Coordinates of N, CA and C in Angstrom, one line a residue:
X1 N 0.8 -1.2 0.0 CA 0.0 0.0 0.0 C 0.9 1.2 0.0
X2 N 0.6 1.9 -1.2 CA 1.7 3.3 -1.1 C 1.4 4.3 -0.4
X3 N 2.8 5.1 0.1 CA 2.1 6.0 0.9 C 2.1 5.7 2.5
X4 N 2.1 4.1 2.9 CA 2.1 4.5 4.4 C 3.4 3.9 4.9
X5 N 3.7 4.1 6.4 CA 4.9 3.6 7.3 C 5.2 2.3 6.6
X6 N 6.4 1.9 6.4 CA 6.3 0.1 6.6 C 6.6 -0.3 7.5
X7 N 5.8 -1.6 8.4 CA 5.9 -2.2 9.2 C 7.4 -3.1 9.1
X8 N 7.3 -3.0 10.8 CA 8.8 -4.3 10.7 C 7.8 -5.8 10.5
X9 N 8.8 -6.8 10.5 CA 8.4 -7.9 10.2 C 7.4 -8.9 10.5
X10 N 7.6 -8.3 12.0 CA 6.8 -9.7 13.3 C 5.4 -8.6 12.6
X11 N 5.0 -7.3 13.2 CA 3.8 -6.5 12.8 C 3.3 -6.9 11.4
X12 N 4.0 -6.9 9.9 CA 3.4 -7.3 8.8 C 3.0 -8.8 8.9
X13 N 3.6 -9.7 9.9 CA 3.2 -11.2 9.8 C 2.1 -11.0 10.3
X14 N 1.8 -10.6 11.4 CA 0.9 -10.4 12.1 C -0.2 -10.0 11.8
X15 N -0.3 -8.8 10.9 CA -1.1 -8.0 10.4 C -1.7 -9.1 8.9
X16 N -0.8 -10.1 8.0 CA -1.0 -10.7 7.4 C -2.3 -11.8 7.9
X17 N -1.4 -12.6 9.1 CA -2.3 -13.3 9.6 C -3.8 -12.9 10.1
X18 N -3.9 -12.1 10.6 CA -4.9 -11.3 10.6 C -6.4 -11.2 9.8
X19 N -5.5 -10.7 8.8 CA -6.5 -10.4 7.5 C -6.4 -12.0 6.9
X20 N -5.4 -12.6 6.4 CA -6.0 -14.2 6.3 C -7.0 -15.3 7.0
X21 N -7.2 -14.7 8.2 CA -8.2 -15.3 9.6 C -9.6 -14.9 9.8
X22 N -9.2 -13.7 9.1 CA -10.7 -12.7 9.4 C -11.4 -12.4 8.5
X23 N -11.2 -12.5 7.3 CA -11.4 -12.2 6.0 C -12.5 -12.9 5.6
X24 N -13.1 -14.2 5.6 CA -13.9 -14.8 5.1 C -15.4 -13.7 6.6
X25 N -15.2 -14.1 7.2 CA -16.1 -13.4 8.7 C -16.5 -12.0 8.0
X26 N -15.8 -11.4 7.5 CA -15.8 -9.9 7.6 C -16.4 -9.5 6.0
X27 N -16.1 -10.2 5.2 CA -16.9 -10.4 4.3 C -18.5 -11.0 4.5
X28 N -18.9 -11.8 5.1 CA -20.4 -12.4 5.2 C -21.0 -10.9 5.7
X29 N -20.5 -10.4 6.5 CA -20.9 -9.0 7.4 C -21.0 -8.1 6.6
X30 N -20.0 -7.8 5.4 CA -20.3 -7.0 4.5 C -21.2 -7.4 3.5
X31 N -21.2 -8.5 3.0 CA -22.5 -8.5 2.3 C -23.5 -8.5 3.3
X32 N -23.5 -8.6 3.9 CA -25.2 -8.6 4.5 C -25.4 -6.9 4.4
X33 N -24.6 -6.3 5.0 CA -24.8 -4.3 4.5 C -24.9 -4.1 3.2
X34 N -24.1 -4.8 2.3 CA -24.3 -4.1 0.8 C -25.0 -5.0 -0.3
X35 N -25.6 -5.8 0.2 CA -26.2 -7.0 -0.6 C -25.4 -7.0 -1.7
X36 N -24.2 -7.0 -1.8 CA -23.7 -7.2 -3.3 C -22.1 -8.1 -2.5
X37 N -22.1 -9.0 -3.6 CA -20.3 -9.8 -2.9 C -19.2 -9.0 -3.5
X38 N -19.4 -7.9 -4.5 CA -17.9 -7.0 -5.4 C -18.4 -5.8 -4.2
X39 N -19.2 -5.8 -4.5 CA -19.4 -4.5 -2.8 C -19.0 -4.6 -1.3
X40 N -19.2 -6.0 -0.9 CA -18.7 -6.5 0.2 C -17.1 -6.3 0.0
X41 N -16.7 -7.4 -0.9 CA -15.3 -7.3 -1.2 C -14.7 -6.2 -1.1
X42 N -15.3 -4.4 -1.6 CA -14.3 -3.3 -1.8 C -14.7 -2.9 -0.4
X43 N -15.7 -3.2 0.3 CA -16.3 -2.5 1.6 C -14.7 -2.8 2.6
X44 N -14.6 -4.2 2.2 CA -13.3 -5.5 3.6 C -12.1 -4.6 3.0
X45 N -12.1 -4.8 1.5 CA -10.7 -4.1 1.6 C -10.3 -2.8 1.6
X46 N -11.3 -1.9 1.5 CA -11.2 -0.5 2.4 C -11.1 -0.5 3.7
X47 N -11.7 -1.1 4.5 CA -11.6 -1.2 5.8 C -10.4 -1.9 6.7
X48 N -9.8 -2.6 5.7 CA -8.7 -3.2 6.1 C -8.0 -2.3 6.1
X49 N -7.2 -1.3 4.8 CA -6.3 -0.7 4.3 C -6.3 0.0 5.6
X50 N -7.2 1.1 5.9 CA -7.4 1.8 7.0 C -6.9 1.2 8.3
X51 N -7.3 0.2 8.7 CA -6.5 -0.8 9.9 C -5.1 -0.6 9.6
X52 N -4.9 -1.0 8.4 CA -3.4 -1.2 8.2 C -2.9 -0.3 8.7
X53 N -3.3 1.1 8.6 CA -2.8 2.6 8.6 C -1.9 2.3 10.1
X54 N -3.2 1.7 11.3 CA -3.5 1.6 12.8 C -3.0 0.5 13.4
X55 N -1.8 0.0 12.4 CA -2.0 -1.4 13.5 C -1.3 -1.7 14.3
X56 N 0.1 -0.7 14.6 CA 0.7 -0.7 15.1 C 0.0 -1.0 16.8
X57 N -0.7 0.8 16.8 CA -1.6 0.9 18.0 C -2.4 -0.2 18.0
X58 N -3.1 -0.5 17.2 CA -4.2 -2.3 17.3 C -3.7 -3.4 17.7
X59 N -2.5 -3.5 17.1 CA -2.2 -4.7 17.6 C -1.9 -4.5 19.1
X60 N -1.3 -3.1 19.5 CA -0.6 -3.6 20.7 C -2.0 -3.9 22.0
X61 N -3.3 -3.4 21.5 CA -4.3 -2.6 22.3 C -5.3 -4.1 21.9
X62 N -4.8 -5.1 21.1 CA -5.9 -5.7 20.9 C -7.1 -5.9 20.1
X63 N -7.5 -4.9 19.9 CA -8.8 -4.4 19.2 C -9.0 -4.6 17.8
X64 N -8.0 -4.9 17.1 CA -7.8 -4.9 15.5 C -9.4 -5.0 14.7
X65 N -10.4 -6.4 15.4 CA -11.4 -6.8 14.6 C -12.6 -5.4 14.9
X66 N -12.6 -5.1 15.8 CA -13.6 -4.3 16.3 C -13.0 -2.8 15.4
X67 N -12.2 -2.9 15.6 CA -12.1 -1.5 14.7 C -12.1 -1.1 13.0
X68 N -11.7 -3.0 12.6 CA -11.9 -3.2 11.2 C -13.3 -2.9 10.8
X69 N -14.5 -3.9 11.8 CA -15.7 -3.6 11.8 C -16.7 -2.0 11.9
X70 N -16.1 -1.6 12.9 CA -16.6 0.1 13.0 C -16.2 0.6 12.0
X71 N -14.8 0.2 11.1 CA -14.6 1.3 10.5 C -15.6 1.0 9.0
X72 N -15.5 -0.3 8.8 CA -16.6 -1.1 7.3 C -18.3 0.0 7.5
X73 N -18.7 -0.2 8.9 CA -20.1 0.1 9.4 C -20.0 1.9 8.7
X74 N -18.7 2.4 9.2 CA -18.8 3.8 8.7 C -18.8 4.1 7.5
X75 N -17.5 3.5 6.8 CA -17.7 3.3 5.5 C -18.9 3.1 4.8
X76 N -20.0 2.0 5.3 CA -20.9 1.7 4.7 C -22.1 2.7 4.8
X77 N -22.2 3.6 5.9 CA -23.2 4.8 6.0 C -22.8 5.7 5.3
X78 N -21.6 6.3 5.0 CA -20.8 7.0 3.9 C -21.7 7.2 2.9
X79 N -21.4 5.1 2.6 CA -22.1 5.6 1.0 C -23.2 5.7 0.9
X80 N -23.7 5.6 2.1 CA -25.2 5.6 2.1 C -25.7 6.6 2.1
X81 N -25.1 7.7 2.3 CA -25.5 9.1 2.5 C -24.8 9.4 1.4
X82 N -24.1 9.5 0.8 CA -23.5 9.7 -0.8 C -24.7 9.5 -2.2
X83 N -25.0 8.2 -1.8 CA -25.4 7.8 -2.8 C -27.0 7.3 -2.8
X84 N -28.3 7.6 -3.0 CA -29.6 7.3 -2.5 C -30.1 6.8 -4.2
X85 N -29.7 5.1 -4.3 CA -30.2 4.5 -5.5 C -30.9 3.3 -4.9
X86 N -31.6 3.2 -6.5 CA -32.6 1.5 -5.4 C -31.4 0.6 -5.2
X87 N -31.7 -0.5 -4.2 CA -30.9 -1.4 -3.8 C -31.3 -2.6 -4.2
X88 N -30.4 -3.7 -5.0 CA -30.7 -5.2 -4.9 C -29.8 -6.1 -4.6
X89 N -29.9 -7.6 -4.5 CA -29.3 -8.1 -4.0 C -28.8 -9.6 -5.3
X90 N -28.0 -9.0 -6.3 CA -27.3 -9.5 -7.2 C -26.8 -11.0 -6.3
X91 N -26.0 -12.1 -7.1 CA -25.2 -12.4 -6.5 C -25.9 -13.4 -5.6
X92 N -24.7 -14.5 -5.0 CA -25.3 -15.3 -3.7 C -24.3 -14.8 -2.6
X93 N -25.6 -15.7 -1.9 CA -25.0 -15.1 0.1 C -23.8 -16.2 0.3
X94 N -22.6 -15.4 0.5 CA -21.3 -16.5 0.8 C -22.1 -17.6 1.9
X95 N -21.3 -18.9 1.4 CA -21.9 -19.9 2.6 C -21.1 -20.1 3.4
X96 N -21.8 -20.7 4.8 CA -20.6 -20.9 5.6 C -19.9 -22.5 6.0
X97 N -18.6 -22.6 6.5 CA -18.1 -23.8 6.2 C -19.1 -24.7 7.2
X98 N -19.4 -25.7 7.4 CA -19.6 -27.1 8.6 C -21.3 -26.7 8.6
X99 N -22.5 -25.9 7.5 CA -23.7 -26.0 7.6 C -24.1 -27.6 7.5
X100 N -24.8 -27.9 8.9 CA -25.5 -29.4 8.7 C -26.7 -29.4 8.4
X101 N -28.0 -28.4 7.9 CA -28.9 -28.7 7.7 C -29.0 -29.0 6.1
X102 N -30.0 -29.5 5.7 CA -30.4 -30.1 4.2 C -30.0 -29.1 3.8
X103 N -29.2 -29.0 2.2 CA -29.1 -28.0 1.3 C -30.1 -27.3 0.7
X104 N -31.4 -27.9 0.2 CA -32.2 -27.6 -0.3 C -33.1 -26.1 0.8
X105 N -33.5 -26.9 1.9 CA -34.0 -25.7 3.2 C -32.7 -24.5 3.5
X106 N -31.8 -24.8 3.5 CA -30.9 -23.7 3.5 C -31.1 -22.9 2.5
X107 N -30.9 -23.2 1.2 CA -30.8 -22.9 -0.4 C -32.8 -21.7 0.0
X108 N -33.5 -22.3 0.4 CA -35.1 -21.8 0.5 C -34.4 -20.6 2.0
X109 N -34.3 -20.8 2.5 CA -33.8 -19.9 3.6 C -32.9 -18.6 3.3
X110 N -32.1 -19.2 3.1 CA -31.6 -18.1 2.6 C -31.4 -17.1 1.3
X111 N -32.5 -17.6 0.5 CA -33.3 -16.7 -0.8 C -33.9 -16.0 -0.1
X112 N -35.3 -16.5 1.2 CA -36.2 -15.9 1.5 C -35.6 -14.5 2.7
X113 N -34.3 -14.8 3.0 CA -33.6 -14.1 4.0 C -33.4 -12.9 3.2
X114 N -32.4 -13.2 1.8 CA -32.1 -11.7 0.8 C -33.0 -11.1 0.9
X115 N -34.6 -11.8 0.4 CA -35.5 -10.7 -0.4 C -35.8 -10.3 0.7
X116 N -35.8 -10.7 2.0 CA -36.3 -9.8 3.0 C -35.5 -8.9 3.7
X117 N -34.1 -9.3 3.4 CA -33.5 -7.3 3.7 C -32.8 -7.0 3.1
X118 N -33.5 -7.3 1.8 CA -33.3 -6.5 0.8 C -34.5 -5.1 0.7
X119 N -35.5 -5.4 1.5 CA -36.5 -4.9 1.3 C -36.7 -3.9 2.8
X120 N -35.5 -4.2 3.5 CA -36.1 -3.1 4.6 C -34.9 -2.3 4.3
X121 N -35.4 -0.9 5.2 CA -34.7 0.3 4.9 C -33.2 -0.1 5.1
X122 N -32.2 1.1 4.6 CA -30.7 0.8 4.4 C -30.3 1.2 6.2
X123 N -30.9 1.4 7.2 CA -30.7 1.9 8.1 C -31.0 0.3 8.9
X124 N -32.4 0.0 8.4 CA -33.0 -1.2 9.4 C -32.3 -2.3 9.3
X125 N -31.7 -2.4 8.0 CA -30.8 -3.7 7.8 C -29.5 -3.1 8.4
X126 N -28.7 -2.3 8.6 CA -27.9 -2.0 9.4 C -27.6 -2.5 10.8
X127 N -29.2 -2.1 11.2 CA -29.1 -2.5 12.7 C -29.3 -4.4 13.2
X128 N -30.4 -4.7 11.8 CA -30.3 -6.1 11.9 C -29.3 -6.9 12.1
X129 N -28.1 -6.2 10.9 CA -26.6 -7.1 10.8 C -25.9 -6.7 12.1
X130 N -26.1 -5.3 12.5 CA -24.9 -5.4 13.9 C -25.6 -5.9 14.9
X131 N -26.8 -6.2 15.6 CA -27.9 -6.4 16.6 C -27.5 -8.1 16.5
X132 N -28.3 -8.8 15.1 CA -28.2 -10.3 15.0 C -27.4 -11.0 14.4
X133 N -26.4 -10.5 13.5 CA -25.5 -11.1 12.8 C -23.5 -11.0 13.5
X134 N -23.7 -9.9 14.4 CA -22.3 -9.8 14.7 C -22.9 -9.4 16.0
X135 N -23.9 -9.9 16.7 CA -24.3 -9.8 18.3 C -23.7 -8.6 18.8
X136 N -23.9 -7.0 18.3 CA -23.5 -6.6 19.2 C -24.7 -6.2 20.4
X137 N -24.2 -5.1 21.3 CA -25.5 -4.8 21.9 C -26.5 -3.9 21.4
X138 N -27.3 -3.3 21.7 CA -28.1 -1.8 21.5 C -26.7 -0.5 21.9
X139 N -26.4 -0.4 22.7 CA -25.6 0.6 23.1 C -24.0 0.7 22.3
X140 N -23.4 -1.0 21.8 CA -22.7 -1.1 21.0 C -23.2 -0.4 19.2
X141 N -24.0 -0.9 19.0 CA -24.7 -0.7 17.8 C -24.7 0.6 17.7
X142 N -25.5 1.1 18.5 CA -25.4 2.8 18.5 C -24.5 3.9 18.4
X143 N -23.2 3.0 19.1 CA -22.0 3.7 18.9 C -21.3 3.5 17.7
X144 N -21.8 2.2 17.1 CA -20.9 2.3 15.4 C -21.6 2.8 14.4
X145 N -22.8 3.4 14.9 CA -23.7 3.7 13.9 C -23.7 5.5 14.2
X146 N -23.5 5.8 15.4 CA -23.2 7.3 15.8 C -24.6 7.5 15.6
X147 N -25.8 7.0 16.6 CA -27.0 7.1 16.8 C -27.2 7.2 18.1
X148 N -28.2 7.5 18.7 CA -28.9 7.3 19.8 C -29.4 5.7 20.0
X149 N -29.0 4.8 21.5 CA -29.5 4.1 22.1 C -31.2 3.6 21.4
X150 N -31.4 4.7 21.9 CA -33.6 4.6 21.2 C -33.5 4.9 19.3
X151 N -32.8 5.0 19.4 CA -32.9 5.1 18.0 C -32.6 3.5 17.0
X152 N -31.5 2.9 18.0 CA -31.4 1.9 17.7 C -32.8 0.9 17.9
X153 N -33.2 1.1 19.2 CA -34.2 0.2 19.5 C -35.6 0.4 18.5
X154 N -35.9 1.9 18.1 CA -36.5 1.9 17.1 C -36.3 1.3 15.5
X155 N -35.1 1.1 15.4 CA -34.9 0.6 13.9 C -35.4 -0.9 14.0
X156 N -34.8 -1.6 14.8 CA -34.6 -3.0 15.3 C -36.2 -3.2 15.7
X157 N -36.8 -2.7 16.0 CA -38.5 -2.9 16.1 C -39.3 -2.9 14.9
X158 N -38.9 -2.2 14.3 CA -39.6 -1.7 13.0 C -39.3 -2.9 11.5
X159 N -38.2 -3.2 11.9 CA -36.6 -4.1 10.9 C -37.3 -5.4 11.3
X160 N -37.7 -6.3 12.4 CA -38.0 -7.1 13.2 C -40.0 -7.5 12.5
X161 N -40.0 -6.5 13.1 CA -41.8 -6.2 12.6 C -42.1 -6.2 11.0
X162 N -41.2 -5.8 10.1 CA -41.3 -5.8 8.8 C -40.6 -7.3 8.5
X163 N -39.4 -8.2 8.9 CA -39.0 -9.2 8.4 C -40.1 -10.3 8.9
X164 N -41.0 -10.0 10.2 CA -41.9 -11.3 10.4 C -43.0 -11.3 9.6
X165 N -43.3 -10.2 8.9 CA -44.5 -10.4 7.7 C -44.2 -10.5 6.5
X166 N -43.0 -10.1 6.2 CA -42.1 -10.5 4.9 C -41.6 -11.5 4.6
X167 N -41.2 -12.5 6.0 CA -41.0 -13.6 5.9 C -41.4 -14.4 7.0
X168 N -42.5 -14.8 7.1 CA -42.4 -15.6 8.2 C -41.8 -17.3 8.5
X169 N -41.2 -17.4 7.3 CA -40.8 -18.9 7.8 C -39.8 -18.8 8.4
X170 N -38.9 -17.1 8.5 CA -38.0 -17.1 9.1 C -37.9 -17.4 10.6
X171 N -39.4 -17.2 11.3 CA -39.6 -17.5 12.3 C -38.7 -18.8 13.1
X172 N -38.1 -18.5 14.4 CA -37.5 -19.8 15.1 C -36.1 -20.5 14.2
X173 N -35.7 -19.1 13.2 CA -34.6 -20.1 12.6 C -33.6 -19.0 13.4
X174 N -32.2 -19.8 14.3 CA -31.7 -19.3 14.9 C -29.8 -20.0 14.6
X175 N -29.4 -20.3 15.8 CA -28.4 -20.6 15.7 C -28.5 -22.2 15.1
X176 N -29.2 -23.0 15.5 CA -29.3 -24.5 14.9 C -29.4 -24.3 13.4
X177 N -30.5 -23.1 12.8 CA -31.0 -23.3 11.5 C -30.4 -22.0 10.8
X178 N -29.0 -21.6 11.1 CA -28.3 -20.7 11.0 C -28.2 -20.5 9.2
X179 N -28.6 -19.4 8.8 CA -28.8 -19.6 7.2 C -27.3 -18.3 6.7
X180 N -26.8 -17.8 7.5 CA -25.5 -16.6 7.2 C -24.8 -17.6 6.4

């Protein structure tokens, strides 16, 4: 990357491993924000680059993934405020390795999962992905989003209330019938 410090060796190994470990995770996360996998992909590797900038401090402080993630979340509101076009969801939802249920119910699951946030607001699926897909809390959430607490709790009501009539077979599919 031109342009910044170079790291000494143990920091670039480190920093390599890193992004080799975390990379497939941090992608699923960005597509679920940009419903698109060339959009996810530029979302990871912008947000990486920017780590890179930090890692010295990250690594020593620990924090590396959480700030890769805040920084993707911000990036992703960016363009959201940049850019106000219809949204679809091109493309399939990366799978994840060791899924044990039937292919077929997964394959129905997770179609019915796109069209449904695909279809809620660019804000609601925001809070969906950081609330239920990267567990943060309400008070976390709100801080990577640079919202209010209630603000959050309002999206995630509304996000929640729109995916149970949009989709209800999603009902009771959780960690066992995990469709990410």
């Amino acid at each position: 990357m031109a342009g910044m410090a170079p790291m000494g060796q143990p920091l670039a190994a480190d920093f390599d491993a890193f992004v080799r470990a975390r990379t497939p995770a941090l992608l699923r996360s960005a597509y679920l924000l940009t419903g698109d996998q060339h959009l996810a992909e530029d979302l990871v590797q912008s947000a990486l680059g920017l780590t890179h900038r930090a890692w010295r401090r990250l690594h020593a402080d620990g924090n590396a993934e959480a700030y890769v993630r805040k920084t993707m979340y911000h990036l992703q509101v960016s363009r959201w405020r940049r850019r106000r076009v219809a949204e679809a969801f091109p493309g399939e939802l990366p799978d994840r390795a060791g899924a044990e249920s039937d292919h077929a119910e997964r394959t129905a699951l997770r179609l019915s999962l796109r069209s449904a946030l695909s279809r809620l607001t660019v804000k609601q699926r925001a809070v969906v992905v950081l609330r239920f897909f990267d567990d943060l809390t309400e008070a976390q959430a709100a801080d990577v989003l640079g919202v209010s607490v209630g603000t959050v709790k309002s999206h995630t009501a509304k996000a929640l209330e729109r995916l149970r009539a949009l989709a209800p077979e999603l009902a009771g599919v959780g960690v066992s019938g995990d469709v990410r």
